Amino acid sequence: MTTVSITELARTSGLSSRTLRHYETLGLIESTRERNGYRQFDDTAVLRLQRILVLRTLGLGLGQIREILEQPSSAASALDRHAQELRAERDRIDRILAALDRTSIALTIGEPLMSADPFDGFDHTQYEQEVTERWGADTYRASDRWWRGMSDAERAQWKASSAELTNDWVSAAESGEDPRGSVGQALAARHADWLRSIPGTPSGPNDLPDYLRGLGEMYVSDDRFGANYGGRQGAEFVRAALAAYADALAD
C-alpha cells in the first residue's frame, strides 16, 4: 500500500495542511507517523478524503459527514452512490442553465417568456423529506398538490410576489428598522399571509404562532434559508419580527 506525505496530499487535494490536520483531529481521516514524526496517509485515507470532498460538495457539514463515514458500507458502493447524486445535481443544473438560455433568447427575439419554460430544473420536490420531517407528510402532500395544480403563469406570479417580500425583508434589515416596529410587524403580517396562502400551513390560533417562531429559528440556524434574507443578520431580523408578531397573535 502506497503512502503520501501531508504536504503531497495537501497539494493534490487543494486543501491546506492545517485543514488535513483538523480532519484528522475530528477522526475523519487517519495517518501514520514516521520516525521523524511526519504524517503519512495511505490509500484508505485518500479514499476517505475523496468522499469527504464529495460530501462537502453536496452541502453536508463535517458532523453529518462523520456519521456517513461511520456507516458500514464498502468504499466502492458509497462512491457509486455519491457519483449518482452528483450526476443528478449536474443534470438539474444543466436544465436550469438551458432554461436561462431559452429565456435569454425569448427576451431577445420577443417570444412569450412562458414558451421558454423558464422554471425547468427548479424542482421543489427536493425538499420533500425535509418538509415531511419538520411538519409532517400531510403538509408536504397538501403543498405539493397546490403547487402542481397551478399554471405556469400562476407559479411565476407567486414566485414574483415571494421575491418581492424577501427583498422587502432584506431592505428593512439593512435600513436598521426595528423588527418590533411598524415596518417589521407589517412585514411579519405579510409573511404570515404569504404562508397562509400555501395549503397545509398550520393556521389555527395556537398553531400559527408556534409555526412562525419555528420558521424564524430555522431561518437563523440554517444558512440555506438565512441566505435569502441577506445572511445571518437579516435572518435574525426576520426571526425577531416573526416572534413579536407571533406573541401578539397568541395574546
PDB file of C-alpha atoms in Angstrom:
ATOM      1  CA  MET A   1       0.000   0.000   0.000  1.00  0.00           C
ATOM      2  CA  THR A   2       1.380   3.380  -1.010  1.00  0.00           C
ATOM      3  CA  THR A   3       1.504   6.385   1.278  1.00  0.00           C
ATOM      4  CA  VAL A   4       1.813  10.125   0.716  1.00  0.00           C
ATOM      5  CA  SER A   5       3.011  12.898   2.975  1.00  0.00           C
ATOM      6  CA  ILE A   6       0.687  15.570   4.307  1.00  0.00           C
ATOM      7  CA  THR A   7       2.400  18.081   2.028  1.00  0.00           C
ATOM      8  CA  GLU A   8       1.725  15.950  -1.056  1.00  0.00           C
ATOM      9  CA  LEU A   9      -1.860  15.226  -0.017  1.00  0.00           C
ATOM     10  CA  ALA A  10      -2.481  18.926   0.565  1.00  0.00           C
ATOM     11  CA  ARG A  11      -1.064  19.757  -2.859  1.00  0.00           C
ATOM     12  CA  THR A  12      -3.113  17.181  -4.761  1.00  0.00           C
ATOM     13  CA  SER A  13      -6.371  17.737  -2.844  1.00  0.00           C
ATOM     14  CA  GLY A  14      -6.222  21.520  -2.828  1.00  0.00           C
ATOM     15  CA  LEU A  15      -6.658  21.591   0.951  1.00  0.00           C
ATOM     16  CA  SER A  16      -4.268  23.149   3.403  1.00  0.00           C
ATOM     17  CA  SER A  17      -2.145  21.043   5.736  1.00  0.00           C
ATOM     18  CA  ARG A  18      -3.989  22.720   8.595  1.00  0.00           C
ATOM     19  CA  THR A  19      -7.332  21.501   7.237  1.00  0.00           C
ATOM     20  CA  LEU A  20      -5.992  17.962   6.873  1.00  0.00           C
ATOM     21  CA  ARG A  21      -4.773  18.012  10.456  1.00  0.00           C
ATOM     22  CA  HIS A  22      -8.183  19.283  11.541  1.00  0.00           C
ATOM     23  CA  TYR A  23      -9.897  16.421   9.689  1.00  0.00           C
ATOM     24  CA  GLU A  24      -7.567  14.008  11.441  1.00  0.00           C
ATOM     25  CA  THR A  25      -8.370  15.545  14.831  1.00  0.00           C
ATOM     26  CA  LEU A  26     -12.066  15.028  14.104  1.00  0.00           C
ATOM     27  CA  GLY A  27     -11.426  11.395  13.216  1.00  0.00           C
ATOM     28  CA  LEU A  28     -12.434  11.797   9.588  1.00  0.00           C
ATOM     29  CA  ILE A  29      -9.088  10.536   8.277  1.00  0.00           C
ATOM     30  CA  GLU A  30      -6.138   8.796   9.876  1.00  0.00           C
ATOM     31  CA  SER A  31      -2.386   8.959   9.345  1.00  0.00           C
ATOM     32  CA  THR A  32       0.641   7.025  10.461  1.00  0.00           C
ATOM     33  CA  ARG A  33       3.799   8.646  11.763  1.00  0.00           C
ATOM     34  CA  GLU A  34       7.314   8.098  10.552  1.00  0.00           C
ATOM     35  CA  ARG A  35      10.207   8.024  12.997  1.00  0.00           C
ATOM     36  CA  ASN A  36      10.802  11.693  12.352  1.00  0.00           C
ATOM     37  CA  GLY A  37       7.179  12.411  13.302  1.00  0.00           C
ATOM     38  CA  TYR A  38       5.982  13.295   9.792  1.00  0.00           C
ATOM     39  CA  ARG A  39       2.454  12.215   8.870  1.00  0.00           C
ATOM     40  CA  GLN A  40       1.870   9.660   6.105  1.00  0.00           C
ATOM     41  CA  PHE A  41      -1.542   8.923   4.577  1.00  0.00           C
ATOM     42  CA  ASP A  42      -2.338   5.575   2.961  1.00  0.00           C
ATOM     43  CA  ASP A  43      -4.837   4.675   0.215  1.00  0.00           C
ATOM     44  CA  THR A  44      -7.662   4.280   2.742  1.00  0.00           C
ATOM     45  CA  ALA A  45      -7.140   7.843   3.966  1.00  0.00           C
ATOM     46  CA  VAL A  46      -7.014   9.129   0.392  1.00  0.00           C
ATOM     47  CA  LEU A  47     -10.321   7.407  -0.443  1.00  0.00           C
ATOM     48  CA  ARG A  48     -11.957   8.790   2.700  1.00  0.00           C
ATOM     49  CA  LEU A  49     -10.714  12.266   1.844  1.00  0.00           C
ATOM     50  CA  GLN A  50     -12.210  11.937  -1.623  1.00  0.00           C
ATOM     51  CA  ARG A  51     -15.552  11.016  -0.054  1.00  0.00           C
ATOM     52  CA  ILE A  52     -15.290  13.959   2.331  1.00  0.00           C
ATOM     53  CA  LEU A  53     -14.762  16.376  -0.551  1.00  0.00           C
ATOM     54  CA  VAL A  54     -17.684  14.869  -2.470  1.00  0.00           C
ATOM     55  CA  LEU A  55     -19.973  15.176   0.544  1.00  0.00           C
ATOM     56  CA  ARG A  56     -18.854  18.745   1.165  1.00  0.00           C
ATOM     57  CA  THR A  57     -19.747  19.474  -2.459  1.00  0.00           C
ATOM     58  CA  LEU A  58     -23.232  18.135  -1.720  1.00  0.00           C
ATOM     59  CA  GLY A  59     -23.541  20.682   1.078  1.00  0.00           C
ATOM     60  CA  LEU A  60     -23.086  18.425   4.123  1.00  0.00           C
ATOM     61  CA  GLY A  61     -21.412  19.583   7.315  1.00  0.00           C
ATOM     62  CA  LEU A  62     -18.499  17.780   8.918  1.00  0.00           C
ATOM     63  CA  GLY A  63     -20.730  16.264  11.613  1.00  0.00           C
ATOM     64  CA  GLN A  64     -23.047  14.761   9.011  1.00  0.00           C
ATOM     65  CA  ILE A  65     -20.075  13.559   7.004  1.00  0.00           C
ATOM     66  CA  ARG A  66     -18.622  11.769  10.003  1.00  0.00           C
ATOM     67  CA  GLU A  67     -21.931   9.948  10.561  1.00  0.00           C
ATOM     68  CA  ILE A  68     -21.973   8.832   6.927  1.00  0.00           C
ATOM     69  CA  LEU A  69     -18.357   7.663   7.000  1.00  0.00           C
ATOM     70  CA  GLU A  70     -19.094   5.583  10.083  1.00  0.00           C
ATOM     71  CA  GLN A  71     -21.917   3.697   8.366  1.00  0.00           C
ATOM     72  CA  PRO A  72     -20.967   0.140   7.328  1.00  0.00           C
ATOM     73  CA  SER A  73     -20.677   0.172   3.540  1.00  0.00           C
ATOM     74  CA  SER A  74     -17.939  -0.550   1.071  1.00  0.00           C
ATOM     75  CA  ALA A  75     -15.985   2.395  -0.266  1.00  0.00           C
ATOM     76  CA  ALA A  76     -16.828   1.444  -3.849  1.00  0.00           C
ATOM     77  CA  SER A  77     -20.599   1.306  -3.301  1.00  0.00           C
ATOM     78  CA  ALA A  78     -20.527   4.547  -1.314  1.00  0.00           C
ATOM     79  CA  LEU A  79     -18.603   6.340  -4.057  1.00  0.00           C
ATOM     80  CA  ASP A  80     -21.016   4.997  -6.670  1.00  0.00           C
ATOM     81  CA  ARG A  81     -23.927   6.406  -4.660  1.00  0.00           C
ATOM     82  CA  HIS A  82     -22.240   9.796  -4.315  1.00  0.00           C
ATOM     83  CA  ALA A  83     -21.497   9.804  -8.036  1.00  0.00           C
ATOM     84  CA  GLN A  84     -25.178   9.191  -8.796  1.00  0.00           C
ATOM     85  CA  GLU A  85     -26.169  12.096  -6.547  1.00  0.00           C
ATOM     86  CA  LEU A  86     -23.681  14.403  -8.237  1.00  0.00           C
ATOM     87  CA  ARG A  87     -24.869  13.355 -11.701  1.00  0.00           C
ATOM     88  CA  ALA A  88     -28.450  14.096 -10.676  1.00  0.00           C
ATOM     89  CA  GLU A  89     -27.396  17.516  -9.394  1.00  0.00           C
ATOM     90  CA  ARG A  90     -25.393  18.139 -12.584  1.00  0.00           C
ATOM     91  CA  ASP A  91     -28.437  17.262 -14.688  1.00  0.00           C
ATOM     92  CA  ARG A  92     -30.613  19.635 -12.652  1.00  0.00           C
ATOM     93  CA  ILE A  93     -28.084  22.463 -13.057  1.00  0.00           C
ATOM     94  CA  ASP A  94     -27.835  21.744 -16.799  1.00  0.00           C
ATOM     95  CA  ARG A  95     -31.632  22.081 -17.018  1.00  0.00           C
ATOM     96  CA  ILE A  96     -31.515  25.401 -15.170  1.00  0.00           C
ATOM     97  CA  LEU A  97     -28.746  26.705 -17.463  1.00  0.00           C
ATOM     98  CA  ALA A  98     -30.729  25.601 -20.514  1.00  0.00           C
ATOM     99  CA  ALA A  99     -33.825  27.358 -19.146  1.00  0.00           C
ATOM    100  CA  LEU A 100     -31.812  30.556 -18.645  1.00  0.00           C
ATOM    101  CA  ASP A 101     -30.504  30.322 -22.212  1.00  0.00           C
ATOM    102  CA  ARG A 102     -34.043  29.831 -23.546  1.00  0.00           C
ATOM    103  CA  THR A 103     -35.289  32.777 -21.510  1.00  0.00           C
ATOM    104  CA  SER A 104     -32.479  34.987 -22.827  1.00  0.00           C
ATOM    105  CA  ILE A 105     -33.329  34.035 -26.403  1.00  0.00           C
ATOM    106  CA  ALA A 106     -37.036  34.630 -25.793  1.00  0.00           C
ATOM    107  CA  LEU A 107     -36.319  38.102 -24.421  1.00  0.00           C
ATOM    108  CA  THR A 108     -34.056  38.896 -27.370  1.00  0.00           C
ATOM    109  CA  ILE A 109     -36.483  37.883 -30.119  1.00  0.00           C
ATOM    110  CA  GLY A 110     -39.650  38.910 -28.303  1.00  0.00           C
ATOM    111  CA  GLU A 111     -41.219  35.492 -27.745  1.00  0.00           C
ATOM    112  CA  PRO A 112     -43.532  34.913 -24.751  1.00  0.00           C
ATOM    113  CA  LEU A 113     -41.462  34.048 -21.680  1.00  0.00           C
ATOM    114  CA  MET A 114     -43.577  31.077 -20.703  1.00  0.00           C
ATOM    115  CA  SER A 115     -42.806  29.385 -24.020  1.00  0.00           C
ATOM    116  CA  ALA A 116     -39.190  29.197 -22.851  1.00  0.00           C
ATOM    117  CA  ASP A 117     -40.151  27.022 -19.862  1.00  0.00           C
ATOM    118  CA  PRO A 118     -38.196  29.302 -17.506  1.00  0.00           C
ATOM    119  CA  PHE A 119     -38.714  27.205 -14.369  1.00  0.00           C
ATOM    120  CA  ASP A 120     -37.368  23.900 -15.634  1.00  0.00           C
ATOM    121  CA  GLY A 121     -34.882  22.497 -13.161  1.00  0.00           C
ATOM    122  CA  PHE A 122     -36.235  24.346 -10.130  1.00  0.00           C
ATOM    123  CA  ASP A 123     -37.558  21.188  -8.516  1.00  0.00           C
ATOM    124  CA  HIS A 124     -39.449  21.781  -5.272  1.00  0.00           C
ATOM    125  CA  THR A 125     -39.645  18.018  -4.608  1.00  0.00           C
ATOM    126  CA  GLN A 126     -36.011  18.027  -3.461  1.00  0.00           C
ATOM    127  CA  TYR A 127     -37.325  19.309  -0.113  1.00  0.00           C
ATOM    128  CA  GLU A 128     -39.912  16.534   0.347  1.00  0.00           C
ATOM    129  CA  GLN A 129     -38.026  14.670   3.070  1.00  0.00           C
ATOM    130  CA  GLU A 130     -37.095  17.824   4.939  1.00  0.00           C
ATOM    131  CA  VAL A 131     -40.637  19.244   4.897  1.00  0.00           C
ATOM    132  CA  THR A 132     -42.064  15.873   5.917  1.00  0.00           C
ATOM    133  CA  GLU A 133     -39.663  15.542   8.834  1.00  0.00           C
ATOM    134  CA  ARG A 134     -40.295  19.090  10.060  1.00  0.00           C
ATOM    135  CA  TRP A 135     -44.051  19.447   9.578  1.00  0.00           C
ATOM    136  CA  GLY A 136     -45.476  16.080   8.549  1.00  0.00           C
ATOM    137  CA  ALA A 137     -46.407  14.220   5.378  1.00  0.00           C
ATOM    138  CA  ASP A 138     -49.865  15.846   5.177  1.00  0.00           C
ATOM    139  CA  THR A 139     -48.267  19.301   4.986  1.00  0.00           C
ATOM    140  CA  TYR A 140     -45.998  18.242   2.145  1.00  0.00           C
ATOM    141  CA  ARG A 141     -48.783  16.486   0.193  1.00  0.00           C
ATOM    142  CA  ALA A 142     -51.091  19.476   0.502  1.00  0.00           C
ATOM    143  CA  SER A 143     -48.459  21.963  -0.648  1.00  0.00           C
ATOM    144  CA  ASP A 144     -47.331  19.617  -3.432  1.00  0.00           C
ATOM    145  CA  ARG A 145     -50.888  19.288  -4.791  1.00  0.00           C
ATOM    146  CA  TRP A 146     -51.287  23.051  -4.621  1.00  0.00           C
ATOM    147  CA  TRP A 147     -48.011  23.686  -6.471  1.00  0.00           C
ATOM    148  CA  ARG A 148     -48.683  21.117  -9.197  1.00  0.00           C
ATOM    149  CA  GLY A 149     -52.203  22.437  -9.666  1.00  0.00           C
ATOM    150  CA  MET A 150     -51.005  25.932 -10.535  1.00  0.00           C
ATOM    151  CA  SER A 151     -50.497  27.085 -14.087  1.00  0.00           C
ATOM    152  CA  ASP A 152     -47.086  28.305 -15.219  1.00  0.00           C
ATOM    153  CA  ALA A 153     -48.339  31.884 -15.074  1.00  0.00           C
ATOM    154  CA  GLU A 154     -49.649  31.405 -11.530  1.00  0.00           C
ATOM    155  CA  ARG A 155     -46.332  29.929 -10.401  1.00  0.00           C
ATOM    156  CA  ALA A 156     -44.478  32.845 -11.955  1.00  0.00           C
ATOM    157  CA  GLN A 157     -46.746  35.340 -10.212  1.00  0.00           C
ATOM    158  CA  TRP A 158     -46.348  33.568  -6.870  1.00  0.00           C
ATOM    159  CA  LYS A 159     -42.557  33.480  -7.216  1.00  0.00           C
ATOM    160  CA  ALA A 160     -42.512  37.171  -8.088  1.00  0.00           C
ATOM    161  CA  SER A 161     -44.569  38.096  -5.021  1.00  0.00           C
ATOM    162  CA  SER A 162     -42.370  35.876  -2.853  1.00  0.00           C
ATOM    163  CA  ALA A 163     -39.237  37.547  -4.201  1.00  0.00           C
ATOM    164  CA  GLU A 164     -40.751  40.981  -3.508  1.00  0.00           C
ATOM    165  CA  LEU A 165     -41.482  40.004   0.103  1.00  0.00           C
ATOM    166  CA  THR A 166     -37.952  38.660   0.550  1.00  0.00           C
ATOM    167  CA  ASN A 167     -36.417  41.820  -0.913  1.00  0.00           C
ATOM    168  CA  ASP A 168     -38.511  43.976   1.412  1.00  0.00           C
ATOM    169  CA  TRP A 169     -37.264  41.940   4.392  1.00  0.00           C
ATOM    170  CA  VAL A 170     -33.664  42.479   3.307  1.00  0.00           C
ATOM    171  CA  SER A 171     -34.197  46.216   2.755  1.00  0.00           C
ATOM    172  CA  ALA A 172     -35.790  46.643   6.178  1.00  0.00           C
ATOM    173  CA  ALA A 173     -32.977  44.788   7.916  1.00  0.00           C
ATOM    174  CA  GLU A 174     -30.284  46.739   6.064  1.00  0.00           C
ATOM    175  CA  SER A 175     -32.038  50.033   6.869  1.00  0.00           C
ATOM    176  CA  GLY A 176     -31.839  49.299  10.586  1.00  0.00           C
ATOM    177  CA  GLU A 177     -35.589  49.082  11.122  1.00  0.00           C
ATOM    178  CA  ASP A 178     -36.892  47.859  14.468  1.00  0.00           C
ATOM    179  CA  PRO A 179     -38.225  44.309  13.930  1.00  0.00           C
ATOM    180  CA  ARG A 180     -40.909  45.087  16.543  1.00  0.00           C
ATOM    181  CA  GLY A 181     -41.771  48.429  14.960  1.00  0.00           C
ATOM    182  CA  SER A 182     -44.416  49.214  12.390  1.00  0.00           C
ATOM    183  CA  VAL A 183     -42.296  48.233   9.366  1.00  0.00           C
ATOM    184  CA  GLY A 184     -41.116  44.950  10.890  1.00  0.00           C
ATOM    185  CA  GLN A 185     -44.597  43.998  12.031  1.00  0.00           C
ATOM    186  CA  ALA A 186     -46.146  44.883   8.671  1.00  0.00           C
ATOM    187  CA  LEU A 187     -43.643  42.579   7.017  1.00  0.00           C
ATOM    188  CA  ALA A 188     -44.389  39.849   9.567  1.00  0.00           C
ATOM    189  CA  ALA A 189     -48.115  40.180   8.782  1.00  0.00           C
ATOM    190  CA  ARG A 190     -47.372  39.891   5.048  1.00  0.00           C
ATOM    191  CA  HIS A 191     -45.200  36.867   5.755  1.00  0.00           C
ATOM    192  CA  ALA A 192     -47.998  35.216   7.723  1.00  0.00           C
ATOM    193  CA  ASP A 193     -50.484  35.913   4.898  1.00  0.00           C
ATOM    194  CA  TRP A 194     -47.988  34.522   2.401  1.00  0.00           C
ATOM    195  CA  LEU A 195     -47.699  31.327   4.451  1.00  0.00           C
ATOM    196  CA  ARG A 196     -51.485  31.034   4.808  1.00  0.00           C
ATOM    197  CA  SER A 197     -51.752  31.036   1.015  1.00  0.00           C
ATOM    198  CA  ILE A 198     -49.937  27.691   0.981  1.00  0.00           C
ATOM    199  CA  PRO A 199     -52.216  24.749   1.773  1.00  0.00           C
ATOM    200  CA  GLY A 200     -51.017  22.695   4.713  1.00  0.00           C
ATOM    201  CA  THR A 201     -49.692  25.675   6.671  1.00  0.00           C
ATOM    202  CA  PRO A 202     -50.747  25.338  10.331  1.00  0.00           C
ATOM    203  CA  SER A 203     -53.230  28.211  10.687  1.00  0.00           C
ATOM    204  CA  GLY A 204     -55.048  27.577  13.956  1.00  0.00           C
ATOM    205  CA  PRO A 205     -54.958  30.260  16.670  1.00  0.00           C
ATOM    206  CA  ASN A 206     -52.483  28.188  18.647  1.00  0.00           C
ATOM    207  CA  ASP A 207     -50.632  26.566  15.752  1.00  0.00           C
ATOM    208  CA  LEU A 208     -49.672  29.575  13.638  1.00  0.00           C
ATOM    209  CA  PRO A 209     -47.695  31.435  16.347  1.00  0.00           C
ATOM    210  CA  ASP A 210     -45.589  28.348  17.079  1.00  0.00           C
ATOM    211  CA  TYR A 211     -45.145  27.799  13.344  1.00  0.00           C
ATOM    212  CA  LEU A 212     -43.907  31.360  12.845  1.00  0.00           C
ATOM    213  CA  ARG A 213     -41.480  31.084  15.747  1.00  0.00           C
ATOM    214  CA  GLY A 214     -40.180  27.768  14.400  1.00  0.00           C
ATOM    215  CA  LEU A 215     -39.658  29.233  10.939  1.00  0.00           C
ATOM    216  CA  GLY A 216     -37.788  32.183  12.389  1.00  0.00           C
ATOM    217  CA  GLU A 217     -35.442  29.873  14.263  1.00  0.00           C
ATOM    218  CA  MET A 218     -34.895  27.809  11.105  1.00  0.00           C
ATOM    219  CA  TYR A 219     -34.059  30.910   9.044  1.00  0.00           C
ATOM    220  CA  VAL A 220     -31.269  31.704  11.506  1.00  0.00           C
ATOM    221  CA  SER A 221     -29.954  28.189  12.135  1.00  0.00           C
ATOM    222  CA  ASP A 222     -29.989  27.027   8.502  1.00  0.00           C
ATOM    223  CA  ASP A 223     -27.678  29.060   6.248  1.00  0.00           C
ATOM    224  CA  ARG A 224     -29.599  27.984   3.143  1.00  0.00           C
ATOM    225  CA  PHE A 225     -32.649  29.897   4.317  1.00  0.00           C
ATOM    226  CA  GLY A 226     -30.726  32.679   6.013  1.00  0.00           C
ATOM    227  CA  ALA A 227     -29.034  33.499   2.713  1.00  0.00           C
ATOM    228  CA  ASN A 228     -32.438  34.513   1.321  1.00  0.00           C
ATOM    229  CA  TYR A 229     -32.535  37.350   3.845  1.00  0.00           C
ATOM    230  CA  GLY A 230     -29.028  38.632   3.305  1.00  0.00           C
ATOM    231  CA  GLY A 231     -27.275  36.344   5.758  1.00  0.00           C
ATOM    232  CA  ARG A 232     -27.458  35.801   9.494  1.00  0.00           C
ATOM    233  CA  GLN A 233     -28.114  39.421  10.445  1.00  0.00           C
ATOM    234  CA  GLY A 234     -31.075  39.631   8.085  1.00  0.00           C
ATOM    235  CA  ALA A 235     -32.375  36.253   9.244  1.00  0.00           C
ATOM    236  CA  GLU A 236     -32.166  37.392  12.866  1.00  0.00           C
ATOM    237  CA  PHE A 237     -34.219  40.460  11.949  1.00  0.00           C
ATOM    238  CA  VAL A 238     -36.899  38.217  10.404  1.00  0.00           C
ATOM    239  CA  ARG A 239     -36.844  35.927  13.439  1.00  0.00           C
ATOM    240  CA  ALA A 240     -37.335  38.817  15.849  1.00  0.00           C
ATOM    241  CA  ALA A 241     -40.166  40.291  13.775  1.00  0.00           C
ATOM    242  CA  LEU A 242     -41.969  36.955  13.419  1.00  0.00           C
ATOM    243  CA  ALA A 243     -41.546  36.205  17.124  1.00  0.00           C
ATOM    244  CA  ALA A 244     -43.072  39.552  18.093  1.00  0.00           C
ATOM    245  CA  TYR A 245     -45.920  39.059  15.645  1.00  0.00           C
ATOM    246  CA  ALA A 246     -46.498  35.533  16.975  1.00  0.00           C
ATOM    247  CA  ASP A 247     -46.612  36.848  20.546  1.00  0.00           C
ATOM    248  CA  ALA A 248     -49.258  39.370  19.515  1.00  0.00           C
ATOM    249  CA  LEU A 249     -51.327  36.642  17.861  1.00  0.00           C
ATOM    250  CA  ALA A 250     -51.109  34.451  20.946  1.00  0.00           C
ATOM    251  CA  ASP A 251     -52.290  37.214  23.300  1.00  0.00           C
TER     252      ASP A 251
END
